[in-house]
Short mmCIF file of C-alpha atoms in Angstrom, two decimals:
data_model
loop_
_atom_site.label_atom_id
_atom_site.label_comp_id
_atom_site.label_asym_id
_atom_site.label_seq_id
_atom_site.Cartn_x
_atom_site.Cartn_y
_atom_site.Cartn_z
CA UNK A 10 67.09 89.55 88.91
CA UNK A 11 70.34 88.49 86.86
CA UNK A 12 72.71 88.03 89.99
CA UNK A 13 73.50 89.02 93.22
CA UNK A 14 77.09 89.80 94.42
CA UNK A 15 78.60 89.91 97.93
CA UNK A 16 81.24 91.52 98.93
CA UNK A 17 83.52 91.95 102.44
CA UNK A 18 84.23 95.57 101.25
CA UNK A 19 81.75 98.20 101.36
CA UNK A 20 81.67 100.54 98.21
CA UNK A 21 78.31 102.09 96.90
CA UNK A 22 80.90 104.96 95.49
CA UNK A 23 83.25 102.73 93.94
CA UNK A 24 80.32 101.04 92.29
CA UNK A 25 79.01 104.52 90.84
CA UNK A 26 82.74 104.78 89.37
CA UNK A 27 82.94 101.46 87.57
CA UNK A 28 79.48 101.96 86.21
CA UNK A 29 80.52 105.23 84.81
CA UNK A 30 83.64 103.82 83.31
CA UNK A 31 81.57 100.95 81.66
CA UNK A 32 78.29 103.30 80.17
CA UNK A 33 80.41 106.18 79.42
CA UNK A 34 77.16 107.13 77.22
CA UNK A 35 74.50 106.15 79.58
CA UNK A 36 72.16 108.24 82.02
CA UNK A 37 73.27 107.11 85.95
CA UNK A 38 70.89 107.95 88.82
CA UNK A 39 72.35 106.94 91.98
CA UNK A 40 70.40 107.18 95.14
CA UNK A 41 72.08 106.47 98.54
CA UNK A 42 70.56 106.65 102.06
CA UNK A 43 72.27 105.13 105.49
CA UNK A 44 73.37 101.53 104.68
CA UNK A 45 71.13 101.16 101.35
CA UNK A 46 70.65 102.63 98.13
CA UNK A 47 70.32 101.84 94.25
CA UNK A 48 71.68 103.12 91.04
CA UNK A 49 69.77 103.17 87.70
CA UNK A 50 71.53 102.97 84.40
CA UNK A 51 69.63 103.89 81.40
CA UNK A 52 70.96 103.46 77.58
CA UNK A 53 69.37 104.95 74.46
CA UNK A 54 68.76 103.13 71.52
CA UNK A 55 70.28 103.53 68.07
CA UNK A 56 68.93 102.64 65.00
CA UNK A 57 68.95 99.14 65.14
CA UNK A 58 69.07 98.83 68.82
CA UNK A 59 66.21 99.12 71.54
CA UNK A 60 66.94 101.39 74.69
CA UNK A 61 67.74 99.55 78.11
CA UNK A 62 67.76 100.02 81.68
CA UNK A 63 69.93 98.23 84.27
CA UNK A 64 69.21 98.45 88.18
CA UNK A 65 71.75 97.75 90.71
CA UNK A 66 70.34 97.48 94.30
CA UNK A 67 72.63 98.11 96.98
CA UNK A 68 72.85 97.46 100.69
CA UNK A 69 75.28 96.72 103.76
CA UNK A 70 75.43 95.74 107.12
CA UNK A 71 74.87 98.38 109.51
CA UNK A 72 78.19 97.55 111.43
CA UNK A 73 80.57 96.07 109.02
CA UNK A 74 82.59 92.99 110.43
CA UNK A 75 84.16 89.62 110.01
CA UNK A 76 81.63 87.30 111.66
CA UNK A 77 77.84 87.45 111.36
CA UNK A 78 76.33 88.54 114.73
CA UNK A 79 73.41 87.15 116.58
CA UNK A 80 70.40 89.36 117.92
CA UNK A 81 70.85 92.21 115.37
CA UNK A 82 68.30 94.51 113.66
CA UNK A 83 70.60 94.54 110.35
CA UNK A 84 68.55 92.92 107.44
CA UNK A 85 71.56 92.03 105.60
CA UNK A 86 73.14 90.33 108.80
CA UNK A 87 69.71 88.47 108.87
CA UNK A 88 70.16 87.41 105.34
CA UNK A 89 73.82 86.07 105.33
CA UNK A 90 72.51 83.94 108.32
CA UNK A 91 70.03 82.63 106.30
CA UNK A 92 72.35 82.52 103.34
CA UNK A 93 75.00 80.42 105.34
CA UNK A 94 72.55 77.99 106.44
CA UNK A 95 71.67 77.20 102.86
CA UNK A 96 75.02 76.58 101.89
CA UNK A 97 75.80 74.41 104.75
CA UNK A 98 72.78 72.19 103.99
CA UNK A 99 74.34 71.56 100.34
CA UNK A 100 76.37 68.39 99.39
CA UNK A 101 79.89 69.02 98.21
CA UNK A 102 82.58 67.22 96.34
CA UNK A 103 85.33 69.58 97.66
CA UNK A 104 84.51 69.95 101.56
CA UNK A 105 87.68 72.32 101.67
CA UNK A 106 86.32 74.76 99.56
CA UNK A 107 82.77 74.66 100.99
CA UNK A 108 84.58 75.45 104.59
CA UNK A 109 86.36 77.92 103.09
CA UNK A 110 83.05 79.60 101.43
CA UNK A 111 81.16 79.38 104.84
CA UNK A 112 83.99 81.15 105.90
CA UNK A 113 83.75 83.70 103.55
CA UNK A 114 79.76 83.96 104.27
CA UNK A 115 80.62 85.40 107.36
CA UNK A 116 82.57 88.16 106.49
CA UNK A 117 80.11 89.47 103.90
CA UNK A 118 79.36 93.24 104.28
CA UNK A 119 77.85 94.33 101.03
CA UNK A 120 75.21 93.06 98.63
CA UNK A 121 74.79 94.11 94.95
CA UNK A 122 71.69 92.84 93.28
CA UNK A 123 71.60 93.31 89.67
CA UNK A 124 68.20 93.51 87.53
CA UNK A 125 67.93 94.30 84.02
CA UNK A 126 64.71 96.00 83.83
CA UNK A 127 64.39 96.82 79.93
CA UNK A 128 66.16 95.49 76.77
CA UNK A 129 69.55 93.95 76.86
CA UNK A 130 73.48 94.83 77.13
CA UNK A 131 75.69 92.59 75.06
CA UNK A 132 78.75 93.14 77.45
CA UNK A 133 76.95 92.74 80.89
CA UNK A 134 78.91 89.39 81.73
CA UNK A 135 81.90 91.27 81.32
CA UNK A 136 80.59 94.09 83.40
CA UNK A 137 79.69 91.65 86.06
CA UNK A 138 82.81 90.12 86.60
CA UNK A 139 84.99 93.62 86.61
CA UNK A 140 83.19 94.42 89.54
CA UNK A 141 83.16 91.00 91.37
CA UNK A 142 87.12 91.60 90.70
CA UNK A 143 87.01 94.90 92.08
CA UNK A 144 84.92 93.84 95.30
CA UNK A 145 86.61 90.13 95.56
CA UNK A 146 82.94 89.52 95.11
CA UNK A 147 81.26 85.86 95.24
CA UNK A 148 78.30 85.98 92.98
CA UNK A 149 75.05 84.11 93.58
CA UNK A 150 73.82 83.20 90.26
CA UNK A 151 70.43 81.52 88.65
CA UNK A 152 70.47 79.06 85.43
CA UNK A 153 70.05 80.32 82.05
CA UNK A 154 71.60 83.72 82.53
CA UNK A 155 74.57 85.54 81.08
CA UNK A 156 77.05 84.35 83.35
CA UNK A 157 75.46 81.18 84.49
CA UNK A 158 78.12 78.15 85.19
CA UNK A 159 75.24 75.40 86.21
CA UNK A 160 71.66 74.53 85.33
CA UNK A 161 71.10 74.90 89.43
CA UNK A 162 71.30 78.07 91.80
CA UNK A 163 74.78 78.27 92.24
CA UNK A 164 77.93 80.54 93.54
CA UNK A 165 80.98 81.89 91.61
CA UNK A 166 84.30 83.62 92.99
CA UNK A 167 85.21 86.56 91.59
CA UNK A 168 86.52 85.23 88.49
CA UNK A 169 83.23 83.53 87.48
CA UNK A 170 84.53 80.04 88.39
CA UNK A 171 82.01 77.49 90.09
CA UNK A 172 82.28 77.60 93.96
CA UNK A 173 79.34 75.46 94.61
CA UNK A 174 75.97 74.63 92.99
CA UNK A 175 72.96 72.85 94.39
CA UNK A 176 74.11 69.60 93.22
CA UNK A 177 77.11 69.89 95.21
CA UNK A 178 79.86 70.44 91.91
CA UNK A 179 82.75 72.55 92.21
CA UNK A 180 85.45 73.71 89.85
CA UNK A 181 88.11 75.00 91.86
CA UNK A 182 90.82 74.20 94.44
CA UNK A 183 90.81 77.12 97.03
CA UNK A 184 89.09 80.22 97.74
CA UNK A 185 90.38 83.72 99.06
CA UNK A 186 89.02 84.95 102.56
CA UNK A 187 90.44 88.26 103.35
CA UNK A 188 89.52 90.46 106.33
CA UNK A 189 90.34 94.06 106.44
CA UNK A 190 91.83 94.83 109.97
CA UNK A 191 89.79 97.84 110.18
CA UNK A 192 86.85 95.58 110.87
CA UNK A 193 88.67 93.03 112.78
CA UNK A 194 90.04 95.74 115.06
CA UNK A 195 86.32 97.57 115.36
CA UNK A 196 85.14 94.43 116.91
CA UNK A 197 87.84 93.90 119.51
CA UNK A 198 86.35 96.99 121.01
CA UNK A 199 83.50 94.74 122.00
CA UNK A 200 85.49 91.64 123.27
CA UNK A 201 85.00 91.10 126.62
CA UNK A 202 88.10 89.66 129.10
CA UNK A 203 86.48 86.40 129.10
CA UNK A 204 86.58 86.04 125.34
CA UNK A 205 90.09 87.02 125.37
CA UNK A 206 91.23 84.89 127.87
CA UNK A 207 89.40 81.98 126.62
CA UNK A 208 90.90 82.26 123.20
CA UNK A 209 94.30 82.66 124.67
CA UNK A 210 94.17 79.84 126.89
CA UNK A 211 93.01 77.37 124.36
CA UNK A 212 95.75 79.04 121.47
CA UNK A 213 98.52 77.44 124.17
CA UNK A 214 96.70 74.22 124.35
CA UNK A 215 96.99 73.76 120.65
CA UNK A 216 100.49 74.64 120.66
CA UNK A 217 101.52 72.72 123.35
CA UNK A 218 100.08 69.89 121.26
CA UNK A 219 101.73 70.43 118.31
CA UNK A 220 99.08 71.80 116.38
CA UNK A 221 99.22 74.57 114.10
CA UNK A 222 97.51 77.80 115.62
CA UNK A 223 95.83 80.41 113.71
CA UNK A 224 96.14 83.81 115.93
CA UNK A 225 93.97 85.35 113.13
CA UNK A 226 90.92 83.33 113.94
CA UNK A 227 88.16 85.27 115.55
CA UNK A 228 86.79 85.07 118.89
CA UNK A 229 83.57 82.67 119.97
CA UNK A 230 80.44 84.16 121.38
CA UNK A 231 80.94 85.32 124.88
CA UNK A 232 78.66 84.01 127.81
CA UNK A 233 76.19 86.81 127.51
CA UNK A 234 75.38 86.09 123.83
CA UNK A 235 75.20 82.40 124.10
CA UNK A 236 72.08 80.41 125.06
CA UNK A 237 72.71 76.66 125.89
CA UNK A 238 70.51 73.90 125.04
CA UNK A 239 68.07 72.89 128.02
CA UNK A 240 68.69 69.60 130.03
CA UNK A 241 65.99 68.25 128.96
CA UNK A 242 66.72 69.00 125.28
CA UNK A 243 70.15 67.61 125.56
CA UNK A 244 69.22 64.32 127.23
CA UNK A 245 66.32 63.81 124.85
CA UNK A 246 69.15 64.41 121.74
CA UNK A 247 71.18 61.60 123.83
CA UNK A 248 68.76 59.15 124.01
CA UNK A 249 67.72 59.00 119.93
CA UNK A 250 71.31 59.04 119.23
CA UNK A 251 71.98 56.03 121.40
CA UNK A 252 68.97 54.33 119.74
CA UNK A 253 70.21 55.40 115.85
CA UNK A 254 73.83 54.12 116.98
CA UNK A 255 72.28 50.95 117.86
CA UNK A 256 71.18 50.21 114.60
CA UNK A 257 74.35 51.35 113.58
CA UNK A 258 76.61 48.70 115.57
CA UNK A 259 73.83 45.96 114.44
CA UNK A 260 72.42 45.87 118.14
CA UNK A 261 68.72 46.46 116.57
CA UNK A 262 67.30 46.84 113.03
CA UNK A 263 65.94 49.64 111.67
CA UNK A 264 62.36 48.66 112.13
CA UNK A 265 62.80 47.47 115.64
CA UNK A 266 64.19 50.67 116.76
CA UNK A 267 61.43 52.72 114.92
CA UNK A 268 59.03 50.60 117.16
CA UNK A 269 60.84 50.97 120.18
CA UNK A 270 60.65 54.71 119.89
CA UNK A 271 56.91 54.49 119.00
CA UNK A 272 56.20 52.81 121.79
CA UNK A 273 58.23 54.48 124.37
CA UNK A 274 56.49 57.94 122.90
CA UNK A 275 59.84 59.50 121.83
CA UNK A 276 59.60 59.04 117.94
CA UNK A 277 58.46 62.55 117.58
CA UNK A 278 62.24 63.45 118.42
CA UNK A 279 63.40 61.80 115.26
CA UNK A 280 65.41 64.29 112.73
CA UNK A 281 64.25 63.69 108.86
CA UNK A 282 67.57 62.38 108.43
CA UNK A 283 67.57 60.04 111.27
CA UNK A 284 63.88 58.94 109.84
CA UNK A 285 65.49 58.30 106.76
CA UNK A 286 68.63 56.50 108.28
CA UNK A 287 66.15 54.15 110.12
CA UNK A 288 63.86 53.23 107.27
CA UNK A 289 66.95 52.14 105.01
CA UNK A 290 70.12 51.49 107.08
CA UNK A 291 72.47 50.75 104.68
CA UNK A 292 76.20 50.07 105.44
CA UNK A 293 77.87 53.18 104.36
CA UNK A 294 74.80 55.05 106.50
CA UNK A 295 75.61 52.80 109.49
CA UNK A 296 79.31 53.48 108.81
CA UNK A 297 78.79 57.40 108.79
CA UNK A 298 76.00 56.73 111.99
CA UNK A 299 78.86 54.99 114.16
CA UNK A 300 80.67 58.42 114.28
CA UNK A 301 77.71 59.76 116.63
CA UNK A 302 79.16 57.70 119.47
CA UNK A 303 81.43 61.10 119.52
CA UNK A 304 78.14 63.59 120.16
CA UNK A 305 76.50 61.05 122.66
CA UNK A 306 80.12 61.38 124.41
CA UNK A 307 80.16 64.88 124.25
CA UNK A 308 76.92 65.55 125.28
CA UNK A 309 76.79 63.20 128.22
CA UNK A 310 79.94 65.44 129.18
CA UNK A 311 77.51 68.28 129.01
CA UNK A 312 75.26 66.56 131.52
CA UNK A 313 78.04 65.75 133.63
CA UNK A 314 77.84 62.06 133.12
CA UNK A 315 80.99 61.61 131.52
CA UNK A 316 83.54 63.34 133.62
CA UNK A 317 86.46 64.23 131.37
CA UNK A 318 85.74 65.21 127.57
CA UNK A 319 89.62 64.00 126.95
CA UNK A 320 91.77 65.50 124.12
CA UNK A 321 90.49 64.03 120.54
CA UNK A 322 93.77 61.99 119.74
CA UNK A 323 91.61 58.63 120.31
CA UNK A 324 87.72 57.84 120.01
CA UNK A 325 85.47 57.96 122.68
CA UNK A 326 84.87 54.65 124.55
CA UNK A 327 80.93 54.34 125.57
CA UNK A 328 81.24 51.07 127.32
CA UNK A 329 83.36 53.13 130.20
CA UNK A 330 80.02 55.18 130.98
CA UNK A 331 78.03 52.88 133.51
CA UNK A 332 74.89 51.01 132.47
CA UNK A 333 72.79 52.67 135.09
CA UNK A 334 74.06 56.04 133.60
CA UNK A 335 72.64 55.28 129.89
CA UNK A 336 68.98 55.99 128.77
CA UNK A 337 68.27 52.56 127.02
CA UNK A 338 69.00 49.16 127.54
CA UNK A 339 67.65 45.82 129.20
CA UNK A 340 63.94 47.22 129.81
CA UNK A 341 64.77 50.59 130.71
CA UNK A 342 62.38 53.36 129.63
CA UNK A 343 63.95 56.21 127.84
CA UNK A 344 61.64 58.92 129.59
CA UNK A 345 63.12 57.86 132.59
CA UNK A 346 66.66 58.88 131.65
CA UNK A 347 65.13 62.35 129.89
CA UNK A 348 63.01 63.10 133.04
CA UNK A 349 65.94 62.58 135.77
CA UNK A 350 68.55 64.67 134.36
CA UNK A 351 69.22 67.90 136.26
CA UNK A 352 72.92 68.86 135.96
CA UNK A 353 74.56 70.64 133.35
CA UNK A 354 78.02 72.13 133.02
CA UNK A 355 78.63 75.75 133.22
CA UNK A 356 77.96 77.98 129.96
CA UNK A 357 81.93 78.62 130.60
CA UNK A 358 82.84 75.15 130.42
CA UNK A 359 80.98 74.45 127.78
CA UNK A 360 82.34 77.75 125.65
CA UNK A 361 85.62 76.84 126.59
CA UNK A 362 85.47 73.07 124.98
CA UNK A 363 83.55 75.04 121.95
CA UNK A 364 86.41 77.42 121.39
CA UNK A 365 89.12 74.65 121.70
CA UNK A 366 87.63 72.56 119.08
CA UNK A 367 86.95 75.04 116.73
CA UNK A 368 90.45 76.04 116.60
CA UNK A 369 91.55 72.48 116.86
CA UNK A 370 88.87 71.73 113.43
CA UNK A 371 90.78 74.65 111.88
CA UNK A 372 94.15 72.97 112.20
CA UNK A 373 92.52 69.82 110.66
CA UNK A 374 90.63 71.60 107.90
CA UNK A 375 93.79 73.59 107.29
CA UNK A 376 96.38 70.18 107.26
CA UNK A 377 93.64 68.53 104.77
CA UNK A 378 93.76 71.63 102.10
CA UNK A 379 97.44 71.45 102.42
CA UNK A 380 97.54 67.45 102.13
CA UNK A 381 99.48 66.65 105.52
CA UNK A 382 98.23 64.74 108.38
CA UNK A 383 96.92 65.58 112.10
CA UNK A 384 98.58 62.94 113.99
CA UNK A 385 98.16 64.86 116.97
CA UNK A 386 94.37 64.20 116.83
CA UNK A 387 91.75 62.15 114.91
CA UNK A 388 90.22 64.80 112.45
CA UNK A 389 86.92 62.49 112.68
CA UNK A 390 86.53 63.05 116.10
CA UNK A 391 87.45 66.46 116.35
CA UNK A 392 84.55 67.04 113.53
CA UNK A 393 81.71 65.33 115.48
CA UNK A 394 82.65 66.65 118.97
CA UNK A 395 82.79 70.08 117.39
CA UNK A 396 79.37 69.20 115.85
CA UNK A 397 77.58 68.54 119.04
CA UNK A 398 79.38 71.39 120.54
CA UNK A 399 77.96 74.27 118.24
CA UNK A 400 74.45 72.23 118.50
CA UNK A 401 74.82 72.91 122.35
CA UNK A 402 75.37 76.66 122.09
CA UNK A 403 72.53 77.02 119.33
CA UNK A 404 75.70 77.98 116.66
CA UNK A 405 73.16 79.97 114.09
CA UNK A 406 70.05 78.19 115.57
CA UNK A 407 70.58 75.35 113.50
CA UNK A 408 68.92 71.90 113.80
CA UNK A 409 70.59 68.95 114.65
CA UNK A 410 70.86 67.68 110.94
CA UNK A 411 71.75 71.19 109.81
CA UNK A 412 74.66 71.99 112.26
CA UNK A 413 78.07 73.65 110.57
CA UNK A 414 81.36 73.00 111.61
CA UNK A 415 82.93 76.48 110.05
CA UNK A 416 86.59 77.52 110.63
#
């Protein structure tokens, strides 16, 4: 496999045209059935050149869209979910471009995989770029190929510039994310009144708060499409976060926290990143972990312990939570907290909050990309609460360590 191109635009026939123009003397054999197909190109060798054979494998989403759907039987849709999670897990030296790329992944509708089955084609890099430009595609490339720009697996834009590689390198400042109106409009037919009202209500809130509104941002999932985390799962996550947060604020050491969790039979609830933090709680890691106060606050709001999530213009104050409702401290048994939680907010309340923070987070990312400030909100608070809310609604079924906040 030389590379794979991903495009928002469908185009098996257009691909054929480009290949016919690029290989006027080649034998082109197309085969298309439903949402998949292949095109084989054979070139005869000459006196001083060997023959060559190139194959393009094509597939498209059964239902073209501008977002990734849950519970479909579409192979490409499922592949895009995995691609999204893979990119979300990568480090990055340009978070704004990474965010745009995650947004673009959701809009992809077609996949073109290129295989060199025989011989070599001298101008293959130019042909790949021609296809990528025609389809405004992104390219998933391996190292050591004719189009490679990294010594690790990496993604390129339509001009062949590095979007991101496995080491987090990025060579561009922005990335276009275009959506064809026919796909957006088509999805509107399946949108519920509940989703429309939620979006419109939150857009009014943003406007009244002086935040930029992107009216083209899609609807989030409906209640019927969403599964909220269980009460026990939320209570367990709160408990672990309060322990790691105690280490972040120097209320206990890493070893003390590990011993505490082991003695209380909940150490298995730690995520890999949390284990790493407790084993080596450096000052930088502590600073990052202190932000999880917002996750604790948000999840306690979900369990009705915190009455009002509040607007993200200031940081949460965990000291306002009554001591008796906190999971740890002064000889408390964490399992007592976990096993005595029975209330959870309605799915509608949680989705209302998720939708609101999704739109506020977009405004924060947009401001950062354009070099302006968001004085109306604290962007760090927005991100952490959006993170917790996405985990609550099983966003892409991501584990706590891997939650993505695409906008």
